[in-house]
Tab-separated table of C-alpha atoms in Angstrom:
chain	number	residue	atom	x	y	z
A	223	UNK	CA	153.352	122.341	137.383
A	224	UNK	CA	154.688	120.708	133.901
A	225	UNK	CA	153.534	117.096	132.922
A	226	UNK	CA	157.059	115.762	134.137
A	227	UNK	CA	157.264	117.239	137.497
A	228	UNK	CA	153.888	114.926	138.332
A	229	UNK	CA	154.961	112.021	139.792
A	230	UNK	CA	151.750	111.175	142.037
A	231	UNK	CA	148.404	112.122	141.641
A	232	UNK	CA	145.457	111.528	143.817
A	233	UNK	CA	142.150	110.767	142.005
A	234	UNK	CA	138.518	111.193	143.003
A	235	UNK	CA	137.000	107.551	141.895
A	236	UNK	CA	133.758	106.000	141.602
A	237	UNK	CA	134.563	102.965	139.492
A	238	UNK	CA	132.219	104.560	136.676
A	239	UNK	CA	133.264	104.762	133.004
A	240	UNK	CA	134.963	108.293	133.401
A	241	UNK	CA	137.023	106.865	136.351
A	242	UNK	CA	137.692	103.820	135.181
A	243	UNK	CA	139.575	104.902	132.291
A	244	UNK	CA	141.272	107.776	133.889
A	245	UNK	CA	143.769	105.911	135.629
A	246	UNK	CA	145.092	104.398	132.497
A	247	UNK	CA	145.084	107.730	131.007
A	248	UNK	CA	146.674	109.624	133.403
A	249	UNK	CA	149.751	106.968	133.277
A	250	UNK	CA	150.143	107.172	129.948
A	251	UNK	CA	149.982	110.747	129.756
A	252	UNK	CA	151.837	111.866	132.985
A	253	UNK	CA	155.109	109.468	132.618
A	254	UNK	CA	153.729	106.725	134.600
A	255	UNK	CA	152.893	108.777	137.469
A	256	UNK	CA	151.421	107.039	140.625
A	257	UNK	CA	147.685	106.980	141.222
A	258	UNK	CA	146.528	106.888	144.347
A	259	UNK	CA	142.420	106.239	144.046
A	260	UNK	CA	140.047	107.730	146.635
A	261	UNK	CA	136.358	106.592	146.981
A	262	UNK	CA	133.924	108.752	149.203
A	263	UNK	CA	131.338	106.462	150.672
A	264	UNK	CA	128.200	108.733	150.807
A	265	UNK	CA	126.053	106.010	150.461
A	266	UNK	CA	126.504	104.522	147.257
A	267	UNK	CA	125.769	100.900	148.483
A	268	UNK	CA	126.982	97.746	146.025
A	269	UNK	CA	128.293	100.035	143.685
A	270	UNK	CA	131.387	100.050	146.218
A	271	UNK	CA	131.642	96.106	145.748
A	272	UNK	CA	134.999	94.842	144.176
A	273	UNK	CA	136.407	98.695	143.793
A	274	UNK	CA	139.581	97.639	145.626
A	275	UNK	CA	140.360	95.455	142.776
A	276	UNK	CA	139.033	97.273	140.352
A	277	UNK	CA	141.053	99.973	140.806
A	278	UNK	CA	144.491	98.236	141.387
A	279	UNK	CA	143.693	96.045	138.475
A	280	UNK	CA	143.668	99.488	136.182
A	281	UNK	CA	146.918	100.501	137.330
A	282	UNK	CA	145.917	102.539	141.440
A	283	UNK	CA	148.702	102.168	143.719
A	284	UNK	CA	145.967	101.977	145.741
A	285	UNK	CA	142.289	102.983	146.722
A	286	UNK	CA	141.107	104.440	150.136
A	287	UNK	CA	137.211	103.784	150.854
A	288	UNK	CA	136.399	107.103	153.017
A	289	UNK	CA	133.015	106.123	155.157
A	290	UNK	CA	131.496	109.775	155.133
A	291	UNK	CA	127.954	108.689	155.563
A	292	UNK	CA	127.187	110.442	159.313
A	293	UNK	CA	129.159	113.630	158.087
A	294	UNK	CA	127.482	113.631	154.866
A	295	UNK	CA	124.126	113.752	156.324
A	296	UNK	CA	124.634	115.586	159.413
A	297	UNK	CA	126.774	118.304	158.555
A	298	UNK	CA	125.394	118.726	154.632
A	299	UNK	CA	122.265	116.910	154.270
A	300	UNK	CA	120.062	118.452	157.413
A	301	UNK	CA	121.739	121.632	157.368
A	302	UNK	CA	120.237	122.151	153.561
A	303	UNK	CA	117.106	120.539	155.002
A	304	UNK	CA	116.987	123.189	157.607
A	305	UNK	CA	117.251	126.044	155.288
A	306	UNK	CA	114.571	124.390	153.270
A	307	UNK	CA	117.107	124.668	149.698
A	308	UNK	CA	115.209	123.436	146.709
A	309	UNK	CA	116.820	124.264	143.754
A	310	UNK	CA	114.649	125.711	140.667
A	311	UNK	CA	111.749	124.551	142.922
A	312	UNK	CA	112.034	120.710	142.412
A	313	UNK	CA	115.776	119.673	142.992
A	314	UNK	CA	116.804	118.238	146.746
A	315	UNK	CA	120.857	119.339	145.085
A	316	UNK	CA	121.324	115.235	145.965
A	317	UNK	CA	124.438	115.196	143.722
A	318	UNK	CA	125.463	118.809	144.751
A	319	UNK	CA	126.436	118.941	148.384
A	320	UNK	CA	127.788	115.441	147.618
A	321	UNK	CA	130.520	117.150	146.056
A	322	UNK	CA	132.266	119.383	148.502
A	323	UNK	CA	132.531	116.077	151.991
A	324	UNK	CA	134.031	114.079	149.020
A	325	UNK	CA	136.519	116.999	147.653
A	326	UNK	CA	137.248	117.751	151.082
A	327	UNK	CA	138.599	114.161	152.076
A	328	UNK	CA	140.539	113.902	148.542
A	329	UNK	CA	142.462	117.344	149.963
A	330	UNK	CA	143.143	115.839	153.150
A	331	UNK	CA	144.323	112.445	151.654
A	332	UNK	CA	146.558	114.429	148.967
A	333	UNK	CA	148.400	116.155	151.110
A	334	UNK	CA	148.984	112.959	152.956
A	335	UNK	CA	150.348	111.197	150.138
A	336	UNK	CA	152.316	114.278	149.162
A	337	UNK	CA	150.471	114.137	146.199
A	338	UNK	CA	151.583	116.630	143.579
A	339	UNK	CA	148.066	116.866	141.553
A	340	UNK	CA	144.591	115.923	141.919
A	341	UNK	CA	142.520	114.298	139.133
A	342	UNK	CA	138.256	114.259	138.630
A	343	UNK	CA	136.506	112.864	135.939
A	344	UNK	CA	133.796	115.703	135.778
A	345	UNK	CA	133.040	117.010	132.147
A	346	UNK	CA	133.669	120.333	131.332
A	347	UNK	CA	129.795	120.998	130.625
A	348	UNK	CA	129.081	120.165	134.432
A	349	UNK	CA	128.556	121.505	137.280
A	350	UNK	CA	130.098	119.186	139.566
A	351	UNK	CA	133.864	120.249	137.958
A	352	UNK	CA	132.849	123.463	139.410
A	353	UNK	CA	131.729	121.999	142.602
A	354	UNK	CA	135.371	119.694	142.944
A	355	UNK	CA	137.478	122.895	142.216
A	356	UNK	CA	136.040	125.372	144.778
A	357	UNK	CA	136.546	122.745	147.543
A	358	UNK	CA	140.409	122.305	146.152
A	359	UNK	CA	140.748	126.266	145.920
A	360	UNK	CA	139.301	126.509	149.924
A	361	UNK	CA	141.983	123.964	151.423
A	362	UNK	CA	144.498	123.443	148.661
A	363	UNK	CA	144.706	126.860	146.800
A	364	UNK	CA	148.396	125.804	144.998
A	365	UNK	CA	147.175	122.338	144.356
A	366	UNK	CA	147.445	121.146	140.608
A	367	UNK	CA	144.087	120.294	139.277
A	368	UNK	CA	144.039	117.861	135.803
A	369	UNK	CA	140.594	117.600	134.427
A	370	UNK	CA	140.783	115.077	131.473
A	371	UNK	CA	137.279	115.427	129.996
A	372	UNK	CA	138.420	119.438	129.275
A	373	UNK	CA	142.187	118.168	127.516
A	374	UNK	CA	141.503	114.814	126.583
A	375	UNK	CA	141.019	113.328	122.999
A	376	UNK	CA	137.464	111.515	124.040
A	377	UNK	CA	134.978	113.355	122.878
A	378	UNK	CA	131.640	111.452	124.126
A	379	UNK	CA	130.556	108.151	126.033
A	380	UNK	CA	131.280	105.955	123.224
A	381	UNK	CA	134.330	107.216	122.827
A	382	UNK	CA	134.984	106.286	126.614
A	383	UNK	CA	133.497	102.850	126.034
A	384	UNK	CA	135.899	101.753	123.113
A	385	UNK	CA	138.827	103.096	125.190
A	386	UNK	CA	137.778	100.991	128.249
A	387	UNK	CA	137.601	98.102	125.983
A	388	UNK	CA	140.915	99.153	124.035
A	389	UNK	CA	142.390	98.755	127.324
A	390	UNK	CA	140.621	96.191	129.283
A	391	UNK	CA	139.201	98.504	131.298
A	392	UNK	CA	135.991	96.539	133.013
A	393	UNK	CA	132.657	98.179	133.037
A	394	UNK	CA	129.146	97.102	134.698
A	395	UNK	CA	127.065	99.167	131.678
A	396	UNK	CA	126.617	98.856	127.839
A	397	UNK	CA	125.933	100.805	125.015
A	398	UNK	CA	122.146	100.362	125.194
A	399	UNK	CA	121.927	100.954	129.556
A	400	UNK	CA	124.605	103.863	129.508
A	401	UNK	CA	122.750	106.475	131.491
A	402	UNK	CA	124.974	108.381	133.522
A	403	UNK	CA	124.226	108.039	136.813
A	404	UNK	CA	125.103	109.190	140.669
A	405	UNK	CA	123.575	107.784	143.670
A	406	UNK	CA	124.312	108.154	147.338
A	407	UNK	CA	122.774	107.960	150.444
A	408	UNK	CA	119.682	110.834	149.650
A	409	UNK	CA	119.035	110.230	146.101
A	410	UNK	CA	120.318	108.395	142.488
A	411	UNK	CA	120.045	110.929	139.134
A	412	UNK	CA	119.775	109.603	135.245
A	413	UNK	CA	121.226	111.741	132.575
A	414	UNK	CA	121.768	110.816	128.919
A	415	UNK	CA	120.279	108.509	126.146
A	416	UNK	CA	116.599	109.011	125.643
A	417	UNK	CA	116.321	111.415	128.675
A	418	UNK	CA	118.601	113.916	126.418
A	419	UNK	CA	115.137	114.957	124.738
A	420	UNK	CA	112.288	116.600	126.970
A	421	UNK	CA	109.856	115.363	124.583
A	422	UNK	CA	110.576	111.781	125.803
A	423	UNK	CA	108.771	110.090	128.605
A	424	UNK	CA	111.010	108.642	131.723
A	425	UNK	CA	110.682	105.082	131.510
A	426	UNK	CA	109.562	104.583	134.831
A	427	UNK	CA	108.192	100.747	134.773
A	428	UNK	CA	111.310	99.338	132.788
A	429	UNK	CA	112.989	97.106	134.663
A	430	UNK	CA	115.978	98.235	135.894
A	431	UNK	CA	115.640	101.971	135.500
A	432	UNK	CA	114.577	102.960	138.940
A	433	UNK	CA	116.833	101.569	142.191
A	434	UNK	CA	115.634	103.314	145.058
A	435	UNK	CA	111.681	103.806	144.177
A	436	UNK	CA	108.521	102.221	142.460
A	437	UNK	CA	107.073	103.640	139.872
A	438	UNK	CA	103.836	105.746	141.427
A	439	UNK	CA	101.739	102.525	139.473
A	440	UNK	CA	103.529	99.731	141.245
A	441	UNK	CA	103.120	101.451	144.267
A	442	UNK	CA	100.836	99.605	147.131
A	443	UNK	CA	96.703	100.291	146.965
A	444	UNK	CA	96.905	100.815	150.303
A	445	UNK	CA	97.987	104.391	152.009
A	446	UNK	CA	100.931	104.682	154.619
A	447	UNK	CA	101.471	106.573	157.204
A	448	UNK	CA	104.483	107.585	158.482
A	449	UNK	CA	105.734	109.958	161.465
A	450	UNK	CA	108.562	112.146	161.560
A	451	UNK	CA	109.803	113.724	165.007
A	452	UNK	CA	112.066	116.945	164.818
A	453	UNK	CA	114.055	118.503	167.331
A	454	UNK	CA	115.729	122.308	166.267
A	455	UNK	CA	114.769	121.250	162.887
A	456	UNK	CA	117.013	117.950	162.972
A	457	UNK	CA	115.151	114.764	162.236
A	458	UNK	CA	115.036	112.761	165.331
A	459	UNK	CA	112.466	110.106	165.138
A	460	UNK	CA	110.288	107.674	162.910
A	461	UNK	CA	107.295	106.682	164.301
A	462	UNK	CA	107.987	107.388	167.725
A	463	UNK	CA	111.546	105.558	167.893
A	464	UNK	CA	114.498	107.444	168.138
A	465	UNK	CA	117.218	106.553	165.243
A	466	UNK	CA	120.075	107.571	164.205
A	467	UNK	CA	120.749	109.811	161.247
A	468	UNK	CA	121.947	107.600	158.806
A	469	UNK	CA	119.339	104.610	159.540
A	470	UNK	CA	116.683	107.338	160.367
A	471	UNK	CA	117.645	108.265	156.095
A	472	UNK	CA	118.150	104.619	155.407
A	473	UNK	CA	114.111	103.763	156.734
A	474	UNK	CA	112.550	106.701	155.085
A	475	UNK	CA	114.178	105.770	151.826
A	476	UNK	CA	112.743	102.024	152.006
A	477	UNK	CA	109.454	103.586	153.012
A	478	UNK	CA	109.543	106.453	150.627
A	479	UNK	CA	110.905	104.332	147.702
A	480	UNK	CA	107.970	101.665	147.962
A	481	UNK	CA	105.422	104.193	147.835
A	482	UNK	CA	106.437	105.628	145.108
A	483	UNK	CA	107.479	109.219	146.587
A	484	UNK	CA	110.163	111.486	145.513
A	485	UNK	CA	110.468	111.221	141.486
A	486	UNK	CA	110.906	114.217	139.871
A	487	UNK	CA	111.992	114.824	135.895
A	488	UNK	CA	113.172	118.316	135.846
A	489	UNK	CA	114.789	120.580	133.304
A	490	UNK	CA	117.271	122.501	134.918
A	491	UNK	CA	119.619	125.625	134.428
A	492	UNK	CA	123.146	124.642	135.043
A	493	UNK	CA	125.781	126.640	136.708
A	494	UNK	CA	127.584	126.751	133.200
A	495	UNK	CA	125.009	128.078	131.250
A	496	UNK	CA	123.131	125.125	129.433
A	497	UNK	CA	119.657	123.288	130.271
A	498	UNK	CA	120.030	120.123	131.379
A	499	UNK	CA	117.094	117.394	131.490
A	500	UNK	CA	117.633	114.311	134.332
A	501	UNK	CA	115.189	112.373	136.823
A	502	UNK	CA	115.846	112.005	140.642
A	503	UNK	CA	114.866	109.267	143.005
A	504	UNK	CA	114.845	111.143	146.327
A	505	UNK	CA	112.154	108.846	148.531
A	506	UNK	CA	113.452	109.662	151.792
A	507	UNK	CA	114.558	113.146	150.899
A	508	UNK	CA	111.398	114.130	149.807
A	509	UNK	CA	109.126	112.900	152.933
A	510	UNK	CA	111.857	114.965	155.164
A	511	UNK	CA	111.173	117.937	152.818
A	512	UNK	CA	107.712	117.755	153.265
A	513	UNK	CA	107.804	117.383	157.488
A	514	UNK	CA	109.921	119.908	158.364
A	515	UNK	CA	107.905	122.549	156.097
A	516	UNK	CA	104.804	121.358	157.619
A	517	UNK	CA	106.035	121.548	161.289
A	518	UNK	CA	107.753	125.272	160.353
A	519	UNK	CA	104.268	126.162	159.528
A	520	UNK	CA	103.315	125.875	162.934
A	521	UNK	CA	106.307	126.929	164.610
A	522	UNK	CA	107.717	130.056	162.848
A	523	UNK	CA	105.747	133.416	163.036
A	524	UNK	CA	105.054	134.952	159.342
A	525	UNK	CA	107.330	137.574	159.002
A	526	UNK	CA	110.530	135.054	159.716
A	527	UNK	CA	109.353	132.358	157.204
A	528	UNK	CA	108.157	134.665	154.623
A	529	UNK	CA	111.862	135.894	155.033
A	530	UNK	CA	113.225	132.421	155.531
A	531	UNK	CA	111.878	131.108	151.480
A	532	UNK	CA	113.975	134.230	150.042
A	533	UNK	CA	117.200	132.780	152.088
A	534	UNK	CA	116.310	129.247	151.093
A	535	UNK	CA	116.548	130.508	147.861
A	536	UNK	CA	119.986	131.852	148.193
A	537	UNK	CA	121.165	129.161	149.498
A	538	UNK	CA	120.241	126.698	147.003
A	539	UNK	CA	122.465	128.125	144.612
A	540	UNK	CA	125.017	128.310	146.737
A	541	UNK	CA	124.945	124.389	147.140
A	542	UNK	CA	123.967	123.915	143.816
A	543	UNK	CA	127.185	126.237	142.458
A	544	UNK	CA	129.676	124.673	144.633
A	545	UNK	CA	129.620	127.568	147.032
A	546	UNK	CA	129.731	125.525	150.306
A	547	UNK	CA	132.663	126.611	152.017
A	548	UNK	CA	131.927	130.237	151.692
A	549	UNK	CA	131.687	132.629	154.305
A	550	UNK	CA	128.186	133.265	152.776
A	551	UNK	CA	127.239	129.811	153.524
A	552	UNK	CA	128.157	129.769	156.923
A	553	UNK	CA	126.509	132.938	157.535
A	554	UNK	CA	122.948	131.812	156.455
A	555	UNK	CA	123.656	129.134	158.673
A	556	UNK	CA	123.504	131.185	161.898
A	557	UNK	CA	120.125	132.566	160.743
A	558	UNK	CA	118.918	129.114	159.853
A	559	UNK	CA	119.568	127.511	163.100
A	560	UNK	CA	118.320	130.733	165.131
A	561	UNK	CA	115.097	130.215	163.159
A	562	UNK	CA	115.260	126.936	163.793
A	563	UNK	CA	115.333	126.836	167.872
A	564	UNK	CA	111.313	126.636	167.582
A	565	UNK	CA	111.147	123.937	165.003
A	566	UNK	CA	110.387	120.716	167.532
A	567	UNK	CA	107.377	118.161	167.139
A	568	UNK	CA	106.057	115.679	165.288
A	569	UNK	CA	104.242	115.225	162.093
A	570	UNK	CA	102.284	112.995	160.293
A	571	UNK	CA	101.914	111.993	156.716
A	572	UNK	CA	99.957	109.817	154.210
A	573	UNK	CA	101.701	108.159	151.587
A	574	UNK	CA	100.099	106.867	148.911
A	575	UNK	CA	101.270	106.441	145.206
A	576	UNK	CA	103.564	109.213	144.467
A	577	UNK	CA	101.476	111.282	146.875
A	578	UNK	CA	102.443	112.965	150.543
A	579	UNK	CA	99.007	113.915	152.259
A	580	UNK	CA	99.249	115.444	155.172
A	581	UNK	CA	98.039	113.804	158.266
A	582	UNK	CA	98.423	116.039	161.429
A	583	UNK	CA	100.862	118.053	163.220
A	584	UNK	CA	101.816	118.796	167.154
A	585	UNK	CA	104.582	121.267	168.519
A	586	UNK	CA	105.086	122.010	171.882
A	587	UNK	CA	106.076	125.670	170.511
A	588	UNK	CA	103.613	125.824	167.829
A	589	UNK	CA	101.849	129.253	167.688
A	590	UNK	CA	98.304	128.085	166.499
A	591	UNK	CA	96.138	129.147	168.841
A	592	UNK	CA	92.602	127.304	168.025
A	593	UNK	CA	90.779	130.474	170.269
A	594	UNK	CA	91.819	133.223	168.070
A	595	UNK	CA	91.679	130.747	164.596
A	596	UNK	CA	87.786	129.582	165.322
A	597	UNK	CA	85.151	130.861	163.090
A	598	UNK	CA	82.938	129.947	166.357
A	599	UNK	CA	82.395	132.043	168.801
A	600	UNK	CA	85.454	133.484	171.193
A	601	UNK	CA	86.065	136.342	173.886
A	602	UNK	CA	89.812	137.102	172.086
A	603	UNK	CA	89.616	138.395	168.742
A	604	UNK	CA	87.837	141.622	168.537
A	605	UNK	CA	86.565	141.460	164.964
A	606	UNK	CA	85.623	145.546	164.883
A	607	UNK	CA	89.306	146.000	165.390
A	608	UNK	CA	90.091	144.666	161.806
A	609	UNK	CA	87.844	148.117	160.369
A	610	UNK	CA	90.636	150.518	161.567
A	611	UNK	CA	93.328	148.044	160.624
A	612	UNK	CA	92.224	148.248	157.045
A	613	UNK	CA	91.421	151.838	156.908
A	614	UNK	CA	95.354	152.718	157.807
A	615	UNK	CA	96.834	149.757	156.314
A	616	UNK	CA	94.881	150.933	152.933
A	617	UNK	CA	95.338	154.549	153.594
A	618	UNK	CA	98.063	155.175	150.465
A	619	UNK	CA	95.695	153.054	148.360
A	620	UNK	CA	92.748	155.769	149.544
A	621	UNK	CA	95.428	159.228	149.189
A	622	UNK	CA	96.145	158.093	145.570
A	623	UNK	CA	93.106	157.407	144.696
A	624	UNK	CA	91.529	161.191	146.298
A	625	UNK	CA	94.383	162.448	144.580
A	626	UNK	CA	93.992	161.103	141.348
A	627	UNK	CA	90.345	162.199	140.957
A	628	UNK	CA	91.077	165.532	142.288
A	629	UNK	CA	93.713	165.879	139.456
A	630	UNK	CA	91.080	164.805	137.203
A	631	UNK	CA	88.409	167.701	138.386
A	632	UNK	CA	86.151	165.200	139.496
């Protein structure tokens, strides 16, 4: 579709600096086209404040708030937790399954509007452009994407900056505080500025640089202890009440967060090709992490969680590339859950400055069985048996071997 056949486009908008001055942008470059604004609400908290205004002040039509909060962590947040997903080992992919609830809406909401494009302010060195698209291409195939930061004439932040202020565009950063940033209801990420070099130390303890945790130093002298209560894998409980996903997130974050837990600076390999340096906050994330791998260790024989890590593998990258709505995805979803139909109890941790300890576990399906486990004395365990379980389980260990020194005339 030409630049003149766009008459309305629907934009994905946080109120950040690439948003901001997209909306002037795209009506100076599309013939005054209308822009219809849509904000996901994932959990991003005041940073929602005043975006109606916002917005419409910058030339929006008009903005739709989408509350996707319960979807968000129900449908994408504890289905990742299930699988046990870490990305490159360290990343809970906060920012990444973000992407595809808040794509999805935008696609609904477009072809509402009869939109004839939609608009996102990712850069072309991302991954979240990647992780917008995909979402487009699985429920609006035809739909006309514009991407600015891959045609525009900005090359860089600054260059954003002096446009916003070219155009009175209003903006909550500066030059000096403009770390990129993306927070929602599991996590908030800083890129840029002095974080662009490894060799540089997160400034933790500067005031104003971490929202949702204290620095592991700040942290309280005293431990904490927290309990988590699962059912199929879900998180169900904290400390013995029954809560609803959202607040059951909301209470580990406050908990998590004052404790210090969940801050991770991490060098990652994005999908594009490049290295990319950025710390998380992920407080509550990171407890939830920690509980359900401690309960599976009770609950899942060995030969299904040994095979479980190489599919939590998989799909981490398939979050993490924007591969949600794949048929892949939903695949290793049946597996999760059927591994998953064991995973009920409760566990117990210790929090204490930066540090989860854990603190004991129950299952009603756990398959520890103290008898056979004791180094005491028991009538269960027939320790002679082990002697012919080694000699055949080492038996091609023992041929090659014969063979070898046979071969060698010894």
């Amino acid at each position: 579709m030409s630049k003149k056949e766009i008459k309305k486009v629907v934009l994905a908008y946080s109120g950040g600096l690439d948003t901001s001055i997209i909306i002037p942008w795209l009506k100076e470059n599309y013939n005054n086209c209308e822009v219809i604004a849509v904000s996901g609400d994932v959990g991003q908290g005041t940073e929602l404040d005043g975006l109606e205004e916002k917005a419409i002040k910058t030339g929006a039509s008009k903005l739709y708030i989408e509350d996707l909060k319960k979807e968000f962590v129900e449908d994408y947040i504890f289905p990742t937790l299930k699988a046990g997903a870490v990305y490159e080992g360290e990343y809970l992919l906060g920012t990444s399954f973000a992407r595809p609830i808040i794509a999805k809406r935008i696609v609904e909401i477009a072809k509402k509007e009869g939109a004839d494009a939609i608009c996102h302010g990712c850069t072309g060195k991302g991954n979240d452009q990647v992780r917008f698209e995909l979402t487009i291409k699985a429920f609006a195939p035809e739909m006309t994407i514009i991407a600015p930061w891959r045609i525009w004439e900005l090359k860089s932040r600054e260059d954003e900056i002096d446009y916003a202020e070219k155009h009175n565009v209003p903006l909550k950063i500066n030059r000096e505080t403009n770390y990129s940033k993306d927070k929602n209801i599991w996590h908030l990420s800083h890129e840029g500025l002095d974080l662009e070099d490894p060799a540089n130390e997160p400034q933790y303890n500067k005031p104003g640089f971490l929202e949702m945790s204290a620095s592991p130093e700040m942290a309280p002298d005293k431990p904490e202890y927290i309990t988590i209560g699962f059912e199929k894998g879900v998180p169900v409980s904290l400390n013995g009440e029954k809560l609803p996903a959202v607040e059951l997130l909301e209470k580990c974050n406050e908990i998590g967060g004052r404790n210090g837990i969940g801050l991770v600076d991490l060098v990652e390999n994005r999908l594009v090709g490049m290295k990319s340096r950025g710390v998380y906050e992920t407080p509550g994330g990171t407890i939830l992490y920690r509980a359900h791998k401690v309960l599976e260790t009770l609950c899942l024989d060995r030969d299904k969680a040994h095979y479980k890590e190489l599919i939590a593998s998989r799909y981490a990258e398939l979050v993490y590339y924007g591969q949600w709505f794949t048929p892949l995805r939903e695949a290793l979803d049946a597996f999760v859950d059927k591994t998953q139909e064991t995973v009920t109890g409760e566990v117990k941790l210790k929090l204490y400055k930066g540090n989860i300890i854990n603190a004991g576990t129950t299952s009603p399906n756990s398959l520890y069985d103290a008898e056979v486990a004791t180094f005491d004395e028991d009538n269960v365990y027939n320790q002679k048996d082990s002697e012919g379980f080694i000699n055949l389980f080492g038996l091609p260990i023992s041929v090659k071997a014969r063979l070898k020194e046979k071969r060698e005339g010894k």
